[in-house]
Amino acid sequence: MKSINDYRGIVDDRIISNIYKLANRLYGKRVIHVNSTYYGGGVAEILSSLVPLMNDAGIDAGWRIIRGSNDLFSITKKFHNALQGDSINLSTIKKKLYMQANEDFSTYTHLDHDLVIIHDPQPLPLIQFYKKRQPWIWRCHIDLSHPHAELWDYLKGFILKYDSMIVSHESYKNDLPMRHYIINPAIDPLTHKNKPLNDVTIKKIINKFHIPTDKPLITQISRFDKWKDPIGVINVFKRVKKKIDCRLILCGNMASDDPEGLKIYEKVKQDAQHLIKSGDLILLTYESHILVNVLQQISRVIIQKSIREGFGLTVTEALWKQTPVVASRVGGIPLQIEHGINGFLYDPHDYDGFAEQIIELINNDELAHRIGTAGKEYVREKFLITRILIDYLELINQHLN
Ligand code: UDP
């Protein structure tokens, strides 16, 4: 079981003390989180750490996952895309299936807690199917600044019933009138994905997953998703490759609530056949946190060429490992990177900018080291799980005391 004390030495003792102080009016309060997957993607990542730590702080915190069929998740993925600006055919059948899945879940999941926290659009309509006896909070991790108008209007019908909402960035609140909170996501430095690994373990993982280390590695770790622009990453890589002999790794697991992943993976595989054959491009689809950790540590550069990005925990994770990051200036990424100080930011369509920066980082060890060191300290200050825990404790106090 995770314990708050385990973070001593990583964060200042004042932070640990503040957590206990904020928790002392919340002992025994029952809080429930609901989302749609227990692995793959940033939300599952955060809840896996946050829920045990809330319990250690003295709150009775639980976590439920809405049971969804492929149909539901293919609809909610379309919602996700449309909330980020895509078009959508908002048909009656889509709405019906969406509502049905939420109603079904409500019949076998009783929510009699003191506070309910619903994550993202998949379980959003649950609020329709309960007699409301407590505050409900909608925590949305998506960039809501340019949503599809008709979908936004439809979803607002549910959102307005909530007492408050949490978003990752001020601009994501859109036109919602209720009380809102900004909580930046964060990483847990003690998980398999983020803890320091010794050389023996790193070697073992490299061998197990057959990762060649004879040439510099450039890596993007992301679900196979068009917003993460894997094809764009390959185009950048081709430019880098003209100047430096290196390899590209695209590592993307298949999240259970993202049915598009396989399609995009197949397309990348098809488009980049010759790079795969020559060994210049390696596609990995394993679900392995330790593999992600190793890749983030051994790569010369981590690239995150997203076109849209709610926050981008993969960026935080790489910064924490002191590996230089070259990323798009979109969504939550600029919250984490100050260009030229602790990483580099480019317009997602600036392939040359990305490529030249990667080449410079591979050629200049001193620069890579300086940027990497600054990245880790920035994360320590702003983006560790202990800070999220404090944000939630403050928010729960405001709702329950
Ligand atoms: N992730 C992973 N394996 C993969 C790809 C991604 O464990 O093959 C994790 C990644 O390390 C990060 C999360 O999934 O913790 C992705 O979060 P992010 O905010 O970057 O993007 P999202 O998937 O939520 O859009």
Coordinates of C-alpha atoms and ligand atoms in Angstrom, one line a residue:
M1 CA 0.0 0.0 0.0
K2 CA 1.3 3.4 -1.0
S3 CA 2.1 5.7 1.9
I4 CA 2.5 9.5 2.0
N5 CA 5.7 9.1 4.0
D6 CA 7.3 7.2 1.1
Y7 CA 7.6 10.6 -0.7
R8 CA 9.8 12.1 2.0
G9 CA 13.2 12.9 0.5
I10 CA 11.6 13.4 -2.9
V11 CA 9.5 16.4 -1.9
D12 CA 10.0 18.8 0.9
D13 CA 8.8 17.8 4.4
R14 CA 6.5 20.9 4.4
I15 CA 4.5 19.3 1.6
I16 CA 4.1 16.1 3.6
S17 CA 3.0 18.0 6.6
N18 CA 0.6 20.1 4.6
I19 CA -1.1 16.9 3.3
Y20 CA -1.8 15.6 6.8
K21 CA -3.1 19.0 7.9
L22 CA -5.5 19.3 4.9
A23 CA -6.7 15.7 5.5
N24 CA -7.6 16.2 9.2
R25 CA -11.1 17.4 8.6
L26 CA -11.8 14.7 6.1
Y27 CA -11.2 11.5 8.1
G28 CA -13.7 8.8 7.1
K29 CA -15.4 10.9 4.4
R30 CA -16.4 8.6 1.5
V31 CA -15.3 9.8 -1.9
I32 CA -15.7 7.8 -5.1
H33 CA -13.9 8.3 -8.5
V34 CA -15.5 6.9 -11.7
N35 CA -13.7 6.6 -15.0
S36 CA -13.7 4.2 -18.0
T37 CA -10.4 2.3 -17.9
Y38 CA -8.0 1.0 -15.3
Y39 CA -5.0 1.1 -17.7
G40 CA -3.7 3.0 -20.8
G41 CA -3.8 6.7 -20.8
G42 CA -3.2 9.5 -18.3
V43 CA -6.4 9.3 -16.2
A44 CA -5.9 5.6 -15.2
E45 CA -2.3 6.5 -14.4
I46 CA -3.2 9.2 -12.0
L47 CA -6.0 7.4 -10.3
S48 CA -3.8 4.3 -9.6
S49 CA -1.6 6.5 -7.4
L50 CA -4.1 9.1 -6.2
V51 CA -6.7 6.8 -4.8
P52 CA -4.3 4.8 -2.5
L53 CA -2.8 8.1 -1.3
M54 CA -6.2 9.5 -0.5
N55 CA -6.9 6.4 1.6
D56 CA -3.5 6.8 3.4
A57 CA -4.5 10.4 4.2
G58 CA -7.6 9.1 6.0
I59 CA -10.3 9.5 3.4
D60 CA -12.3 6.4 2.3
A61 CA -11.6 6.8 -1.4
G62 CA -12.9 4.3 -4.0
W63 CA -12.5 3.9 -7.7
R64 CA -15.1 2.4 -10.1
I65 CA -14.9 1.7 -13.8
I66 CA -17.9 2.1 -16.1
R67 CA -18.4 -1.2 -17.9
G68 CA -18.4 -0.4 -21.6
S69 CA -18.8 -2.4 -24.8
N70 CA -16.7 -1.7 -27.9
D71 CA -19.8 0.2 -29.2
L72 CA -19.8 2.5 -26.2
F73 CA -16.0 3.2 -26.5
S74 CA -16.1 3.8 -30.2
I75 CA -18.9 6.4 -29.6
T76 CA -17.1 8.1 -26.7
K77 CA -13.9 8.1 -28.7
K78 CA -15.8 10.0 -31.4
F79 CA -17.0 12.4 -28.6
H80 CA -13.5 12.8 -27.4
N81 CA -12.3 13.7 -31.0
A82 CA -15.2 16.0 -31.5
L83 CA -14.6 17.8 -28.2
Q84 CA -11.1 18.5 -29.6
G85 CA -12.6 20.0 -32.8
D86 CA -13.5 17.1 -35.1
S87 CA -16.8 16.8 -36.8
I88 CA -19.3 14.2 -35.7
N89 CA -22.6 12.8 -36.8
L90 CA -24.4 13.0 -33.4
S91 CA -27.1 10.4 -34.3
T92 CA -29.9 9.2 -32.1
I93 CA -28.4 5.7 -31.9
K94 CA -25.1 7.1 -30.5
K95 CA -27.0 9.0 -27.8
K96 CA -29.1 6.0 -27.0
L97 CA -26.1 3.7 -26.6
Y98 CA -24.3 6.2 -24.5
M99 CA -27.2 6.7 -22.2
Q100 CA -27.9 3.0 -22.0
A101 CA -24.4 2.1 -20.9
N102 CA -24.6 4.7 -18.1
E103 CA -28.1 3.6 -17.0
D104 CA -26.9 0.0 -16.9
F105 CA -23.9 0.9 -14.7
S106 CA -26.1 2.8 -12.4
T107 CA -28.4 -0.2 -11.7
Y108 CA -25.5 -2.3 -10.3
T109 CA -23.3 0.5 -8.8
H110 CA -24.7 2.3 -5.8
L111 CA -23.2 5.6 -5.1
D112 CA -24.1 6.7 -1.6
H113 CA -20.8 8.4 -1.0
D114 CA -20.2 11.9 0.4
L115 CA -18.7 13.1 -2.8
V116 CA -18.7 11.8 -6.4
I117 CA -15.9 12.6 -8.9
I118 CA -16.7 11.6 -12.5
H119 CA -13.8 11.6 -15.0
D120 CA -14.2 12.5 -18.6
P121 CA -17.2 12.1 -20.9
Q122 CA -17.7 8.3 -20.8
P123 CA -19.5 8.3 -17.4
L124 CA -20.7 11.9 -17.6
P125 CA -24.5 11.1 -17.9
L126 CA -24.4 8.9 -14.7
I127 CA -25.7 11.9 -12.8
Q128 CA -29.0 11.5 -14.6
F129 CA -29.6 8.1 -13.1
Y130 CA -29.0 8.8 -9.4
K131 CA -31.0 10.6 -6.8
K132 CA -28.5 13.3 -6.0
R133 CA -27.5 13.2 -2.3
Q134 CA -24.0 14.7 -2.4
P135 CA -21.9 17.1 -4.4
W136 CA -20.8 15.8 -7.9
I137 CA -17.7 17.0 -9.6
W138 CA -16.9 16.5 -13.3
R139 CA -13.2 16.2 -13.9
C140 CA -12.4 16.6 -17.6
H141 CA -8.9 15.9 -18.8
I142 CA -9.6 16.9 -22.4
D143 CA -8.9 20.3 -24.1
L144 CA -12.5 21.8 -24.3
S145 CA -11.5 25.0 -25.9
H146 CA -12.8 24.3 -29.4
P147 CA -15.6 21.6 -29.1
H148 CA -18.0 20.6 -31.8
A149 CA -20.9 23.0 -31.1
E150 CA -23.8 20.5 -31.3
L151 CA -22.0 17.9 -29.2
W152 CA -21.0 20.5 -26.6
D153 CA -24.6 21.6 -26.3
Y154 CA -25.7 18.0 -25.8
L155 CA -23.1 17.3 -23.2
K156 CA -23.8 20.5 -21.4
G157 CA -27.2 19.1 -20.6
F158 CA -25.4 16.8 -18.2
I159 CA -22.5 19.0 -17.1
L160 CA -24.7 21.7 -15.8
K161 CA -26.1 19.3 -13.2
Y162 CA -22.7 19.0 -11.6
D163 CA -21.7 21.2 -8.7
S164 CA -18.3 22.0 -10.1
M165 CA -15.8 21.0 -12.6
I166 CA -12.0 20.5 -12.8
V167 CA -10.0 21.1 -15.9
S168 CA -6.3 21.0 -16.6
H169 CA -5.9 24.5 -18.0
E170 CA -7.8 27.8 -17.6
S171 CA -8.8 27.9 -21.3
Y172 CA -10.4 24.5 -21.2
K173 CA -13.4 25.7 -19.1
N174 CA -15.1 27.0 -22.1
D175 CA -18.5 28.7 -21.4
L176 CA -19.5 26.7 -18.4
P177 CA -21.0 28.9 -15.6
M178 CA -20.3 26.7 -12.6
R179 CA -17.5 26.8 -10.1
H180 CA -14.3 25.4 -11.7
Y181 CA -10.9 24.4 -10.5
I182 CA -7.6 24.0 -12.4
I183 CA -5.7 20.9 -11.5
N184 CA -2.6 20.1 -13.6
P185 CA -2.0 16.4 -13.9
A186 CA 1.2 15.0 -12.4
I187 CA 3.2 11.8 -12.1
D188 CA 4.0 9.4 -9.3
P189 CA 7.8 9.2 -8.9
L190 CA 7.6 5.9 -7.1
T191 CA 5.8 3.8 -9.7
H192 CA 7.5 1.2 -12.0
K193 CA 7.1 3.8 -14.7
N194 CA 9.0 6.6 -13.0
K195 CA 11.3 5.2 -10.3
P196 CA 15.0 5.1 -10.9
L197 CA 16.3 1.8 -12.3
N198 CA 19.7 0.3 -11.9
D199 CA 21.8 -0.7 -14.9
V200 CA 21.2 -4.4 -14.5
T201 CA 17.4 -3.9 -14.7
I202 CA 17.7 -1.6 -17.7
K203 CA 19.8 -4.2 -19.5
K204 CA 17.4 -6.9 -18.7
I205 CA 14.5 -4.9 -20.1
I206 CA 16.4 -3.9 -23.2
N207 CA 17.1 -7.6 -23.9
K208 CA 13.6 -8.8 -23.1
F209 CA 12.1 -6.4 -25.5
H210 CA 14.9 -6.6 -28.1
I211 CA 15.6 -2.9 -28.1
P212 CA 18.8 -2.2 -30.2
T213 CA 21.0 0.4 -28.5
D214 CA 23.8 0.6 -31.1
K215 CA 22.5 4.0 -32.4
P216 CA 20.9 7.0 -30.7
L217 CA 17.2 6.4 -30.1
I218 CA 14.5 8.9 -30.6
T219 CA 11.2 7.9 -29.0
Q220 CA 7.6 8.9 -28.8
I221 CA 5.5 7.1 -26.3
S222 CA 1.8 7.6 -27.0
R223 CA -1.3 5.7 -27.9
F224 CA -1.7 5.2 -31.6
D225 CA -4.0 8.2 -32.1
K226 CA -4.2 10.7 -34.8
W227 CA -3.8 13.6 -32.3
K228 CA -0.5 12.2 -31.3
D229 CA 0.5 12.4 -35.0
P230 CA 2.7 9.2 -35.4
I231 CA 3.0 9.9 -39.1
G232 CA 4.3 13.4 -38.4
V233 CA 6.9 11.9 -36.0
I234 CA 8.0 9.6 -38.8
N235 CA 8.4 12.6 -41.2
V236 CA 10.5 14.4 -38.6
F237 CA 12.6 11.2 -38.1
K238 CA 13.2 11.0 -41.9
R239 CA 14.7 14.5 -41.8
V240 CA 16.9 13.7 -38.8
K241 CA 18.0 10.4 -40.3
K242 CA 19.5 12.3 -43.3
K243 CA 22.0 13.9 -41.0
I244 CA 22.5 11.3 -38.2
D245 CA 22.3 7.6 -38.1
C246 CA 19.7 6.9 -35.5
R247 CA 16.5 4.9 -34.8
L248 CA 12.9 5.8 -34.0
I249 CA 10.7 4.0 -31.6
L250 CA 7.0 4.5 -31.4
C251 CA 5.7 2.9 -28.3
G252 CA 1.9 2.8 -27.9
N253 CA -0.2 0.4 -25.9
M254 CA -3.8 -0.2 -26.8
A255 CA -6.0 1.4 -24.1
S256 CA -9.2 -0.5 -23.6
D257 CA -11.4 2.6 -24.1
D258 CA -9.7 3.5 -27.4
P259 CA -10.9 1.3 -30.2
E260 CA -9.2 3.5 -32.8
G261 CA -5.7 2.5 -31.7
L262 CA -5.4 -0.7 -33.8
K263 CA -6.6 1.0 -37.0
I264 CA -4.0 3.8 -36.7
Y265 CA -1.3 1.3 -35.7
E266 CA -2.0 -0.7 -38.9
K267 CA -1.9 2.5 -41.0
V268 CA 1.5 3.5 -39.5
K269 CA 2.8 0.0 -40.2
Q270 CA 1.6 0.1 -43.8
D271 CA 3.0 3.6 -44.5
A272 CA 6.4 2.9 -43.0
Q273 CA 7.0 -0.6 -44.2
H274 CA 10.5 0.0 -45.5
L275 CA 11.6 1.8 -42.3
I276 CA 10.4 -1.1 -40.3
K277 CA 12.1 -3.6 -42.5
S278 CA 15.4 -1.8 -42.4
G279 CA 15.2 -1.7 -38.5
D280 CA 15.2 2.2 -38.5
L281 CA 11.6 2.2 -37.1
I282 CA 10.5 0.0 -34.2
L283 CA 6.8 -0.2 -33.3
L284 CA 6.1 -1.5 -29.8
T285 CA 2.6 -2.2 -28.5
Y286 CA 3.3 -3.9 -25.2
E287 CA 1.5 -2.9 -22.0
S288 CA 4.6 -2.5 -19.8
H289 CA 5.3 0.4 -17.5
I290 CA 8.9 -0.7 -16.9
L291 CA 9.4 -0.7 -20.7
V292 CA 8.1 2.9 -20.8
N293 CA 10.5 3.8 -18.0
V294 CA 13.5 2.3 -19.7
L295 CA 12.7 3.9 -23.1
Q296 CA 12.4 7.3 -21.4
Q297 CA 15.7 6.8 -19.7
I298 CA 17.8 5.4 -22.6
S299 CA 16.5 7.5 -25.5
R300 CA 18.6 10.5 -26.5
V301 CA 15.6 12.5 -27.2
I302 CA 11.9 12.1 -26.4
I303 CA 9.6 13.6 -29.0
Q304 CA 5.9 14.5 -28.4
K305 CA 4.5 15.8 -31.6
S306 CA 0.9 16.0 -30.6
I307 CA -1.5 18.1 -32.6
R308 CA -3.8 18.4 -29.6
E309 CA -2.8 17.4 -26.0
G310 CA -4.9 17.9 -22.9
F311 CA -1.8 17.8 -20.8
G312 CA 0.7 15.2 -21.9
L313 CA 1.9 13.1 -19.0
T314 CA 4.4 11.4 -21.3
V315 CA 6.2 14.8 -21.4
T316 CA 6.3 15.0 -17.6
E317 CA 7.6 11.5 -17.3
A318 CA 10.4 12.1 -19.7
L319 CA 11.4 15.4 -18.0
W320 CA 11.5 13.6 -14.7
K321 CA 14.1 11.2 -16.2
Q322 CA 16.3 14.1 -17.4
T323 CA 15.9 13.1 -21.0
P324 CA 15.6 16.1 -23.3
V325 CA 12.1 16.6 -24.8
V326 CA 11.2 18.2 -28.1
A327 CA 7.5 18.7 -28.2
S328 CA 4.6 20.6 -29.8
R329 CA 3.5 23.9 -28.5
V330 CA -0.1 22.8 -27.9
G331 CA -2.5 22.2 -25.1
G332 CA -0.9 21.5 -21.7
I333 CA 2.6 20.9 -23.0
P334 CA 3.7 24.6 -22.7
L335 CA 2.7 24.4 -19.0
Q336 CA 5.5 22.0 -18.6
I337 CA 8.2 23.2 -21.0
E338 CA 9.8 26.6 -21.2
H339 CA 11.5 26.7 -24.6
G340 CA 15.2 26.5 -24.4
I341 CA 15.2 26.2 -20.6
N342 CA 13.9 22.8 -19.7
G343 CA 12.9 21.5 -23.2
F344 CA 12.0 22.7 -26.6
L345 CA 8.7 23.6 -28.2
Y346 CA 7.8 23.9 -31.9
D347 CA 4.6 24.3 -33.9
P348 CA 3.4 20.8 -34.7
H349 CA 3.7 21.5 -38.4
D350 CA 7.3 22.7 -38.2
Y351 CA 9.0 19.5 -39.2
D352 CA 12.3 21.2 -39.8
G353 CA 12.2 22.9 -36.4
F354 CA 11.7 19.5 -34.7
A355 CA 14.3 17.8 -36.8
E356 CA 17.0 20.4 -36.3
Q357 CA 16.5 20.6 -32.6
I358 CA 16.7 16.8 -32.3
I359 CA 20.0 16.8 -34.3
E360 CA 21.4 19.5 -32.1
L361 CA 20.5 17.6 -28.9
I362 CA 22.1 14.4 -30.2
N363 CA 25.3 16.3 -31.2
N364 CA 25.6 18.4 -28.1
D365 CA 25.9 16.4 -24.8
E366 CA 26.3 19.6 -22.7
L367 CA 23.1 21.0 -24.0
A368 CA 21.2 17.7 -23.5
H369 CA 22.5 17.5 -19.9
R370 CA 21.6 21.1 -19.0
I371 CA 18.1 20.8 -20.4
G372 CA 17.5 17.4 -18.8
T373 CA 18.6 18.6 -15.4
A374 CA 16.3 21.6 -15.6
G375 CA 13.4 19.4 -16.7
K376 CA 13.6 17.2 -13.6
E377 CA 13.7 20.1 -11.2
Y378 CA 10.7 21.7 -12.9
V379 CA 8.7 18.5 -12.4
R380 CA 9.7 18.2 -8.8
E381 CA 8.4 21.6 -8.1
K382 CA 5.1 21.4 -10.1
F383 CA 4.1 18.0 -11.4
L384 CA 4.4 15.3 -8.7
I385 CA 1.5 13.4 -7.4
T386 CA 1.8 14.9 -3.9
R387 CA 0.7 18.3 -5.4
I388 CA -2.4 16.7 -7.0
L389 CA -3.2 15.2 -3.7
I390 CA -3.0 18.6 -2.0
D391 CA -5.2 20.1 -4.8
Y392 CA -7.9 17.4 -4.3
L393 CA -7.8 17.7 -0.5
E394 CA -8.3 21.5 -0.7
L395 CA -11.2 20.9 -3.2
I396 CA -12.8 18.2 -1.1
N397 CA -12.6 20.4 2.0
Q398 CA -14.4 23.2 0.1
H399 CA -17.2 20.8 -0.9
L400 CA -17.6 18.9 2.4
N401 CA -16.6 21.4 5.2
Ligands
UDP1 N1 1.5 5.0 -21.8 C1 1.9 3.7 -21.5 N2 2.3 2.9 -22.5 C2 2.3 3.2 -23.8 C3 1.8 4.5 -24.1 C4 1.4 5.4 -23.1 O1 2.0 3.3 -20.3 O2 2.6 2.4 -24.6 C5 1.1 5.9 -20.7 C6 2.1 7.0 -20.6 O3 3.3 6.6 -20.0 C7 1.3 8.1 -19.9 C8 -0.1 7.8 -20.3 O4 -0.1 6.5 -20.9 O5 1.4 7.8 -18.5 C9 -0.5 8.8 -21.4 O6 -0.9 10.0 -20.9 P1 -0.9 11.3 -21.7 O7 -1.4 12.4 -20.8 O8 0.5 11.5 -22.3 O9 -1.9 11.0 -22.9 P2 -3.3 10.4 -23.0 O10 -3.1 9.0 -23.5 O11 -4.0 10.5 -21.7 O12 -4.0 11.2 -24.1

